[in-house]
Structure formats: C-alpha cells, structure tokens
Coordinates of C-alpha atoms and ligand atoms in Angstrom, one line a residue:
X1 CA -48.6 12.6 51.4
X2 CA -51.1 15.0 50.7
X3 CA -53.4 13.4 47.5
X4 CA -50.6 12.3 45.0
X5 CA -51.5 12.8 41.3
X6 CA -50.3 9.9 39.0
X7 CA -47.2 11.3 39.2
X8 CA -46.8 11.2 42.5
X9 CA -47.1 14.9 43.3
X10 CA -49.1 16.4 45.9
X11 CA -51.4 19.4 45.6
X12 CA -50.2 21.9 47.9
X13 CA -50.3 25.1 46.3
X14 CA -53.8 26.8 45.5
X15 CA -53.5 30.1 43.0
X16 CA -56.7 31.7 42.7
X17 CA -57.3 33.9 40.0
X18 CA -59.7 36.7 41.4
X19 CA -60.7 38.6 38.1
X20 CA -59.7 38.1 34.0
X21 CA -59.7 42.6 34.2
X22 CA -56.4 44.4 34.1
X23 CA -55.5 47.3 34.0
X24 CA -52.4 47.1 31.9
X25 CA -52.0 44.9 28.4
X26 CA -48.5 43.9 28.9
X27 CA -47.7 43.0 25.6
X28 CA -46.1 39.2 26.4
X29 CA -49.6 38.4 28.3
X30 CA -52.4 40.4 26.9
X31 CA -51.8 42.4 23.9
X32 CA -55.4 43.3 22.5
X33 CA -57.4 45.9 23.8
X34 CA -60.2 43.7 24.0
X35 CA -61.4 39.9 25.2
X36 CA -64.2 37.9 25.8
X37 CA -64.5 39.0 29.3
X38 CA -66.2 36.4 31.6
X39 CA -69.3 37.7 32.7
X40 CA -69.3 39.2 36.3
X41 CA -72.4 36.9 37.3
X42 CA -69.7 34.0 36.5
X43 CA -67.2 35.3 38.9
X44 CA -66.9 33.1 42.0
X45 CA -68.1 35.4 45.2
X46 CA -65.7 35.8 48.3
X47 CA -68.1 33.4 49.8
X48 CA -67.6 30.6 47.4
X49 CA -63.4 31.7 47.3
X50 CA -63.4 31.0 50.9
X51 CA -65.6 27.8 50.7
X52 CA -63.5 26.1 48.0
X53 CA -60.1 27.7 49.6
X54 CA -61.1 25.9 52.6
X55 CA -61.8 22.4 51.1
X56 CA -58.5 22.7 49.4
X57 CA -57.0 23.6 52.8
X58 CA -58.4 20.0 54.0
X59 CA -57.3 18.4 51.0
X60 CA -53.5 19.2 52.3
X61 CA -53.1 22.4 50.5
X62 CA -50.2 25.0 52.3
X63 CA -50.4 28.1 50.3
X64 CA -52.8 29.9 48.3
X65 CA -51.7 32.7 45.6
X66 CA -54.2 35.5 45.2
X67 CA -53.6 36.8 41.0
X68 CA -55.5 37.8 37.7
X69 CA -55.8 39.3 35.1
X70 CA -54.9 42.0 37.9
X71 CA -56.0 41.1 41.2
X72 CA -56.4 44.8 42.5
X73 CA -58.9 46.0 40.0
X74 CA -61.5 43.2 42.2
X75 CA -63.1 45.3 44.8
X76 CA -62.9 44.8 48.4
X77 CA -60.1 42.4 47.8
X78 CA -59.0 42.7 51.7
X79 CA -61.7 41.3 52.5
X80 CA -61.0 38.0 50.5
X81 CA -57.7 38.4 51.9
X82 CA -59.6 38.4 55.8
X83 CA -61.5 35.7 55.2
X84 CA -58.8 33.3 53.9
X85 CA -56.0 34.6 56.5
X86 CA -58.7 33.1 58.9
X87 CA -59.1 29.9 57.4
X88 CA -55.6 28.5 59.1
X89 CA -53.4 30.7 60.8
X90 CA -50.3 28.5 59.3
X91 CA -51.6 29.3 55.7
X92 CA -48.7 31.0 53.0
X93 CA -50.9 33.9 51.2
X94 CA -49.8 35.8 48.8
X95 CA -50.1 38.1 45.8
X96 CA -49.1 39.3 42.7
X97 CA -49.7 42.5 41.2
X98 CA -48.9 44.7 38.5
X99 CA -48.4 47.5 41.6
X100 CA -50.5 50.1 40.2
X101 CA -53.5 50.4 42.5
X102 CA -50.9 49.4 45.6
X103 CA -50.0 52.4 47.0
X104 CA -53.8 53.3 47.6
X105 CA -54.3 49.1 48.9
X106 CA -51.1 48.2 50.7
X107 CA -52.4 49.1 54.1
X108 CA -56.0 47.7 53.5
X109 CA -54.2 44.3 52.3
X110 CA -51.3 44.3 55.4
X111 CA -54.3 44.9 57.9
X112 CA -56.5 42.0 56.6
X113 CA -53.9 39.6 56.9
X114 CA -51.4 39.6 53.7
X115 CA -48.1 39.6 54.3
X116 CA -46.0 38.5 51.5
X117 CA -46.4 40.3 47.8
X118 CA -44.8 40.0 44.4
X119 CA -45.2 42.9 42.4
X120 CA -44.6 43.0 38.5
X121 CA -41.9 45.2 37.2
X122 CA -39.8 44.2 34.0
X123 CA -37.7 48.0 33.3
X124 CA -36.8 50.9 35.2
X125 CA -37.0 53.0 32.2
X126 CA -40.4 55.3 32.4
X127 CA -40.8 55.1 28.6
X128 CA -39.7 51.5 28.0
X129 CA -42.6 50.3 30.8
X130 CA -45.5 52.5 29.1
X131 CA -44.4 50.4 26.1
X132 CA -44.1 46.8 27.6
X133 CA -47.1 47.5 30.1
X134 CA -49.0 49.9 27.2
X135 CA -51.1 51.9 30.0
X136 CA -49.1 51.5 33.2
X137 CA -47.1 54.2 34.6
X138 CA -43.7 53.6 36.8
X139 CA -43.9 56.1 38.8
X140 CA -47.7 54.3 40.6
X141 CA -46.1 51.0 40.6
X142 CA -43.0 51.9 42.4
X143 CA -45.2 53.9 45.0
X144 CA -47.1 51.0 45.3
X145 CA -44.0 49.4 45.6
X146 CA -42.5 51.4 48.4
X147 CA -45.5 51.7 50.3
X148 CA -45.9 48.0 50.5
X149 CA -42.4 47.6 52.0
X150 CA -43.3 50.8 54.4
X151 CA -46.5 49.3 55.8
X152 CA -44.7 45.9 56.5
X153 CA -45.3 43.6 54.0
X154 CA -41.8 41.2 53.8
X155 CA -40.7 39.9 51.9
X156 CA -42.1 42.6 48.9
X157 CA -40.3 40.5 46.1
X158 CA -40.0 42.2 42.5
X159 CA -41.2 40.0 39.0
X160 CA -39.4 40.9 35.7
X161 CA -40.1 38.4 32.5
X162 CA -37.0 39.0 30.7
X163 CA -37.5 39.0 26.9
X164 CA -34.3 39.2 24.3
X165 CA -34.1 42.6 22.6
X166 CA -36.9 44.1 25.3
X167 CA -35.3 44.3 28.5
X168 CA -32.2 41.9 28.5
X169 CA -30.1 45.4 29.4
X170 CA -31.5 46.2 32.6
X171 CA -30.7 43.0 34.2
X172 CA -28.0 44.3 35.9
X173 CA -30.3 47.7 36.9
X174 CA -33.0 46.0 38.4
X175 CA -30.8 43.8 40.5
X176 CA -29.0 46.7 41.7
X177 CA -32.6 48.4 42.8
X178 CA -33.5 45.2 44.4
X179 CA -30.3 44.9 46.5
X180 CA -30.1 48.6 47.6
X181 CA -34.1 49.2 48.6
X182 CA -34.2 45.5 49.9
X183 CA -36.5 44.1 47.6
X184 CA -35.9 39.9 46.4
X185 CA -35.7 39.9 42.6
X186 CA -37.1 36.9 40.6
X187 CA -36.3 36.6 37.0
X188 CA -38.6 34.9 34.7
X189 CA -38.0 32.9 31.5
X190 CA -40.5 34.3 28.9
X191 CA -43.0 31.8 28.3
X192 CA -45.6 31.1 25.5
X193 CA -48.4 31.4 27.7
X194 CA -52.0 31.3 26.0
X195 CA -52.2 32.2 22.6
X196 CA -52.0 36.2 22.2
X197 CA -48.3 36.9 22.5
X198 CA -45.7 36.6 19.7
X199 CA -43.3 34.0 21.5
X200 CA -40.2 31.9 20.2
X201 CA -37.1 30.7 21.7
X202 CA -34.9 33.1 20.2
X203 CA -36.8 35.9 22.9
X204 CA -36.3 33.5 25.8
X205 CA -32.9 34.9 27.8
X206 CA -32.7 31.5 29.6
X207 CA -31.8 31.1 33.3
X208 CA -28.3 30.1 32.7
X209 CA -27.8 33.3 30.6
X210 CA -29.6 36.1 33.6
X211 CA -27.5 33.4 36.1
X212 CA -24.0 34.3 34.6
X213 CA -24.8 38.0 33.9
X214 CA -25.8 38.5 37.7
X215 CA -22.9 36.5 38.8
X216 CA -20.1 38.3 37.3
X217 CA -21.4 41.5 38.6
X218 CA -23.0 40.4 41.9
X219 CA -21.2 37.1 42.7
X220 CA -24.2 34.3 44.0
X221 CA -24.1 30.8 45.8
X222 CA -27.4 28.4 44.8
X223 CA -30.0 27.7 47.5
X224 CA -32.2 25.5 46.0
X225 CA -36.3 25.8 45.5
X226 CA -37.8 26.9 48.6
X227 CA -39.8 23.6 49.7
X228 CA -38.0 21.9 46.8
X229 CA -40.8 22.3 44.5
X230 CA -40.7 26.5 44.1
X231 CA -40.8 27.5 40.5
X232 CA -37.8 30.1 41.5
X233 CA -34.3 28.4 41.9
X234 CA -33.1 31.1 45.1
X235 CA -29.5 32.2 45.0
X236 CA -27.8 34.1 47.9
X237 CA -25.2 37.1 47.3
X238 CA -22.2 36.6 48.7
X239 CA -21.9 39.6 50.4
X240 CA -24.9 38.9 52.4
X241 CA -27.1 41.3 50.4
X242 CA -29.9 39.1 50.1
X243 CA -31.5 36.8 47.7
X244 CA -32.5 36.4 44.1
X245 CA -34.9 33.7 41.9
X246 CA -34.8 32.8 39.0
X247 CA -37.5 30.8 37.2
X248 CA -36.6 29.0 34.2
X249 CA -39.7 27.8 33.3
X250 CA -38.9 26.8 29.7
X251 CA -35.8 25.9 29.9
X252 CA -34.7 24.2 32.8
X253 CA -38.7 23.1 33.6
X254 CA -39.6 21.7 36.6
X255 CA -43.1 19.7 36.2
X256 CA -41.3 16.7 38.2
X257 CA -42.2 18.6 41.3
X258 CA -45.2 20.8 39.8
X259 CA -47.7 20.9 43.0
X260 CA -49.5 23.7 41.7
X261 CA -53.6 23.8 40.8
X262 CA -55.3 26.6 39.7
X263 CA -58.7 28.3 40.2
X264 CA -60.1 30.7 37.2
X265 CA -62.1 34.0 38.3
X266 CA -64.9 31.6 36.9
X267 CA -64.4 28.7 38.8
X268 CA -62.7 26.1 36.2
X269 CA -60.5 23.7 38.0
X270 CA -56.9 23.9 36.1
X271 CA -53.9 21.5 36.7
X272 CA -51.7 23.0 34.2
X273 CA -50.5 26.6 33.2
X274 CA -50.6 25.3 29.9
X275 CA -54.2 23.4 29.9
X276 CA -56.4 23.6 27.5
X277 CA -59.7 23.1 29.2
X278 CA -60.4 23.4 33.2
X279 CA -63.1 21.5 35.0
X280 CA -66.0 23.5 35.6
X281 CA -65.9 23.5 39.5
X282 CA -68.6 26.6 39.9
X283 CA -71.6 24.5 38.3
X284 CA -71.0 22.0 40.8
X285 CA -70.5 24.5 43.4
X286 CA -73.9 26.4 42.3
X287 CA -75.5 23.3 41.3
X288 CA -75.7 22.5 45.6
X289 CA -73.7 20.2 45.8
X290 CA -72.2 19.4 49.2
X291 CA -68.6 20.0 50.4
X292 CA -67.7 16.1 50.2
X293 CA -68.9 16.0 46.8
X294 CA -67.1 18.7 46.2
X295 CA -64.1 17.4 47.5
X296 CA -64.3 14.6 45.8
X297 CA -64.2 16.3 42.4
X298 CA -61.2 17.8 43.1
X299 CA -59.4 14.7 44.6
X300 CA -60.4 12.9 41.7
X301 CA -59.1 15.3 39.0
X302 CA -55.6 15.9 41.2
X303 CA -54.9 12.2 41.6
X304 CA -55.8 11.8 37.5
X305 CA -53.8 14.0 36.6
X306 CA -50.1 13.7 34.7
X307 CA -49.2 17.1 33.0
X308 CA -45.8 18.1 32.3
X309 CA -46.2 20.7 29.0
X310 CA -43.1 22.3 30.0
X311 CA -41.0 19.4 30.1
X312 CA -42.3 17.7 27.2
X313 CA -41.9 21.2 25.7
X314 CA -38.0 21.6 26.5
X315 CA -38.0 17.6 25.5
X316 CA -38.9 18.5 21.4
X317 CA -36.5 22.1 22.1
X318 CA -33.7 20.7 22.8
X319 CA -33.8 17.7 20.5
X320 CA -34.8 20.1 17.5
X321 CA -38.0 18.2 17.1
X322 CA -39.6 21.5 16.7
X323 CA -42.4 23.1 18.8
X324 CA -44.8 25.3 17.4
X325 CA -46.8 26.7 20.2
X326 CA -50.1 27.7 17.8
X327 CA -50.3 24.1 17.7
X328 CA -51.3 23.8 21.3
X329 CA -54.5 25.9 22.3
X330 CA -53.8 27.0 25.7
X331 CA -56.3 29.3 28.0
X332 CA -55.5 32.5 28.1
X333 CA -52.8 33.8 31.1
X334 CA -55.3 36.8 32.2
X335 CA -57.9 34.2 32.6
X336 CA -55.5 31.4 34.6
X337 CA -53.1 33.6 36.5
X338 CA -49.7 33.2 36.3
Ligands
SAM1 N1 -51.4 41.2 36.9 C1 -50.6 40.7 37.8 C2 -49.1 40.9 37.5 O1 -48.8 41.3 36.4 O2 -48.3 40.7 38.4 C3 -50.8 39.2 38.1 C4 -51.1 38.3 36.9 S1 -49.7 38.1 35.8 C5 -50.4 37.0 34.6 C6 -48.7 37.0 36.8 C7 -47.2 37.0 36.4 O3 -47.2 36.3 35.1 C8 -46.6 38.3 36.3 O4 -45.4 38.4 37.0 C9 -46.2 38.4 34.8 O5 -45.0 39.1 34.6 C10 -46.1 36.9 34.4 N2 -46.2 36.7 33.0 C11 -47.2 37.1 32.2 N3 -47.0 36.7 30.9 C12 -45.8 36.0 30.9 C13 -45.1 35.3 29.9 N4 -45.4 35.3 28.6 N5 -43.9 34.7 30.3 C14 -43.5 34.7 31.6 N6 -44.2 35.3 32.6 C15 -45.4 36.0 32.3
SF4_2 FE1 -52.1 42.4 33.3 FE2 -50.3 41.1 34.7 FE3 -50.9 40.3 32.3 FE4 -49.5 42.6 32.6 S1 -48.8 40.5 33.2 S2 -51.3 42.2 31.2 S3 -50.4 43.3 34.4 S4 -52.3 40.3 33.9
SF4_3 FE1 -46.7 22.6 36.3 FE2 -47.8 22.5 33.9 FE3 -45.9 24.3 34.5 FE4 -45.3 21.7 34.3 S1 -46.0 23.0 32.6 S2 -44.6 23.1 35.9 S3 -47.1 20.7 35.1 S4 -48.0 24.2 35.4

C-alpha cells in the first residue's frame, strides 16, 4: 500500500488548489467582498506544480484535482493541465469550476489533456444563482457547461451544495437537467467549511433526505464509492439513464477511507479539509532543497497523520454533545479547495 497514514489510509488523491481569486462569492464559501489575498509572489509556479505533482505521483498518488478559489481565473491554466497530463499517461485529472470562464477555456483545457470536469451549479433559477453566487450569471456557466460536453470532455459532472430554505426545491429540477442533457449530478451536504459562512445543521438537507426525494421521482439502485474511498456514494437510475452522487459529508462522513491531501495556491501541505494549519511545503521547495528531501517531508507528514473532523464531528451531532463550529478555526475553503 501506497504510504499508509496512522490510520492506515493511503495518499492517493492530490487536489491542488491553483489560485485563492474567484470570481463569484458564493455565499456558503466566501461571502465578503474582500480577503487577505495571498500574495502572487507566494503562488507556486507551473514549474513547482508539476515538480511537486510529480513526487506525489512517485509517492503512489492516482489522481490529482485541479481547484481554487476558481481555478479559471489562473492564466494559462492549460498549460498546467499539459504538463501534468504528461507526467503519467494513467493519471485521473480533473477540475472543478464555477463554469464561468468555460465556454471561452473548454477547448484549450480538452486539447492540453483534461478530460473529466465538475462544474458548480446549485439552481436553475437566473435570479436565485445571482443571489447564491452574488456576481455569476447562469446563462455563462451553462455555456460553459454545454461547450464542455461539445468539445468532449466526459464525464462533465454537475456540483450543487444543497442548503435547507436555499435550494432544497430544485432537487428534483436539476436532476431532471442532468438526466436529459447527460450530465452526472452530485449532491453535496452543506458543510461548515472555514469560518465565513453562517452554517448549522438545521440548513444541512442530508443525503438520506436528497436520496429519498430523487428516488420517489427517479427510482435509483446504490453503486457504491468509486474506488471505495470517493467522497460521492454513485447511484444508478433504473431506467438506464445514468448516474447520480451524493456526498454526505456531514452526515454520513467518510474519514475511514479519506485518501485525500491537499496543496494551497501557496504551497502549505493540508491533510484535512478542515485543518487548521498546513505545512509550509514552498519554503522547503524554494529553500533548495532536493526532491528526496522533499519527499520525505511529505511521507513523513502522510504517515503522521490521523484526522477524521468529520467523523468526530457527526460523533458530538448525533449524540447531542453539541458542536459549535466557531470553536474550531479552520483555513478558509477559497484558500484549500474543496
Ligand atoms: N470555484 C470552484 C467551484 O465553485 O466549483 C472550485 C472551488 S469550490 C471551493 C469547490 C466545491 O466546493 C464547489 O463544488 C463548491 O460548491 C463546494 N463548496 C463550497 N463551499 C461549500 C460548503 N460550505 N459546503 C459544501 N460544499 C461547498
Ligand atoms: Fe468561488 Fe467556488 Fe467558492 Fe463559489 S464555491 S465562492 S465559485 S470558490
Ligand atoms: Fe478527509 Fe478530513 Fe474530510 Fe475526514 S474531514 S473526509 S479526514 S478531509
């Protein structure tokens, strides 16, 4: 097994966050206007991306996830994209965007190597979006959309965080669009990632609840987690018309088989979504330090490390020990990537 942490899960799955910028402020993952943006001098180059993707790689990571803040708003992006697709020709890579510079990108991305994409889309209602996303506009995204399916990107799977009182009435709508213009939908729990957004319990619509709305309508048979450590439980229709996820992160969490590490745009080392503190991987990157030593770093914080915020999370939840999540000091989303 690839580098077991203490808890005897391997580190297989690499998301790199490329930039802390967005272009939207989605108001359950960055509501303000402003941050403290991370100075662009502290932004890992492609060059350093593609050195530390590849000593991942060795280290017996299988797929890398390219996200943000969002990851378009980086320039030249295909041409991370090139250099990683040539790393290992067996290498998953993938995306996820907010779709709004898409339309303009998806055949730049498709011809430097991409093929998969998740693109963020929580309401199919034009003046419900401009309020969840504050300065996106449907109509972009669901060009960007379409023109990522058109050029050949598959599958093009479609992200909606689900949040009670927000968007719980479109469930039904946005499966619907996913079946009939063969996009995969995946459902997320709302989470109370970093420390900006205004989350309780109460606005989680768990996985059991979207599971039984999309059932009566659109009847499903489980799959399983792809690999059997995905974050998205799949679920097949029936009728043969393709696939949905659903991630319950806070409810039905699944740190047992979390093989996830993630890079900032600044080059902190983060084993946990909900982490307080990354290692700072860049200074020993810029500091000249060879790719053994670097290696070594990394294999030493992986195999040290035992988090499992989510399921001690669900563990005080459900035993109404109480959680309060402004007692836990997390790094922001933008700056980890989802
Ligand atoms: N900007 C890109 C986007 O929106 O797709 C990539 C970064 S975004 C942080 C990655 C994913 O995290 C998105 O699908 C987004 O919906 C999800 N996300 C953000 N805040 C969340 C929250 N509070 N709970 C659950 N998912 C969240
Ligand atoms: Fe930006 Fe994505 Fe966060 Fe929305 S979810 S604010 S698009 S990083
Ligand atoms: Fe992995 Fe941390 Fe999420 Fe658990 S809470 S699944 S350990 S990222």
């Amino acid at each position: 097994m690839p580098l077991p942490d203490t808890l005897g899960r391997p580190i297989r799955d690499l998301r790199i966050s490329v930039t802390d910028r967005c272009n939207f402020r989605c108001t359950y993952c960055m509501p303000f206007d402003e941050y403290t943006w991370i100075d662009r001098h502290e932004v890992l180059t492609f060059e350093e991306l593609e050195r530390l993707a590849r000593l991942f790689l060795d280290l017996g990571t299988q797929k890398i996830r390219l996200t943000g803040g969002e990851p378009l708003v980086r320039s030249n992006l295909d041409e991370l994209i090139g250099r990683l697709s040539r790393l290992d020709s067996n290498l998953d890579l993938s995306l996820t965007t907010n779709g709004a510079l898409l339309a303009a990108q998806a055949g730049a991305l498709y011809a430097a190597g991409l093929r998969r994409i998740n693109v963020s889309i929580d309401t199919l209602k034009p003046d419900r979006f401009k309020e969840m996303t504050k300065r996106g506009n449907l109509d972009e995204v669901l060009a960007g959309l379409f023109q990522a399916k058109k050029i050949g990107l598959s599958p093009v799977k479609i992200n909606a965080v689900i949040i009670r009182g927000v968007n719980d009435d479109e469930i039904l709508d946005l499966v619907d669009f996913a079946r009939t213009n063969g996009f995969e939908m995946r459902f997320i729990e709302y989470m109370d990632v970093g420390n900006a957004n205004a989350w309780s319990l109460d606005k989680t619509v768990t996985k059991k609840e979207i599971l039984e709305i999309v059932h009566a309508r659109f009847p499903v048979r489980e799959i399983g987690r792809a690999h059997g450590s995905a974050p998205a439980v799949d679920y097949e229709f029936l009728d043969g018309a393709g696939e949905i996820g659903i991630i319950g992160s806070v409810t039905e969490p699944f740190c047992a088989s979390c093989t996830r590490v993630r890079l900032t745009a600044d080059g902190k080392l983060v084993t946990c979504l909900f982490a307080e503190s990354g290692f700072d991987l860049k200074a020993v990157l810029r500091g000249g330090a060879g790719d053994q030593e670097i290696q070594e770093k990394i294999a030493a914080i992986w195999t040290g490390r035992a988090d499992r915020y989510s399921d001690l999370r669900w563990e005080r939840l459900s035993s109404g020990a109480g959680y309060r999540p402004r007692d836990h000091k997390k790094i922001e989303m933008i700056t980890l990537g989802g």
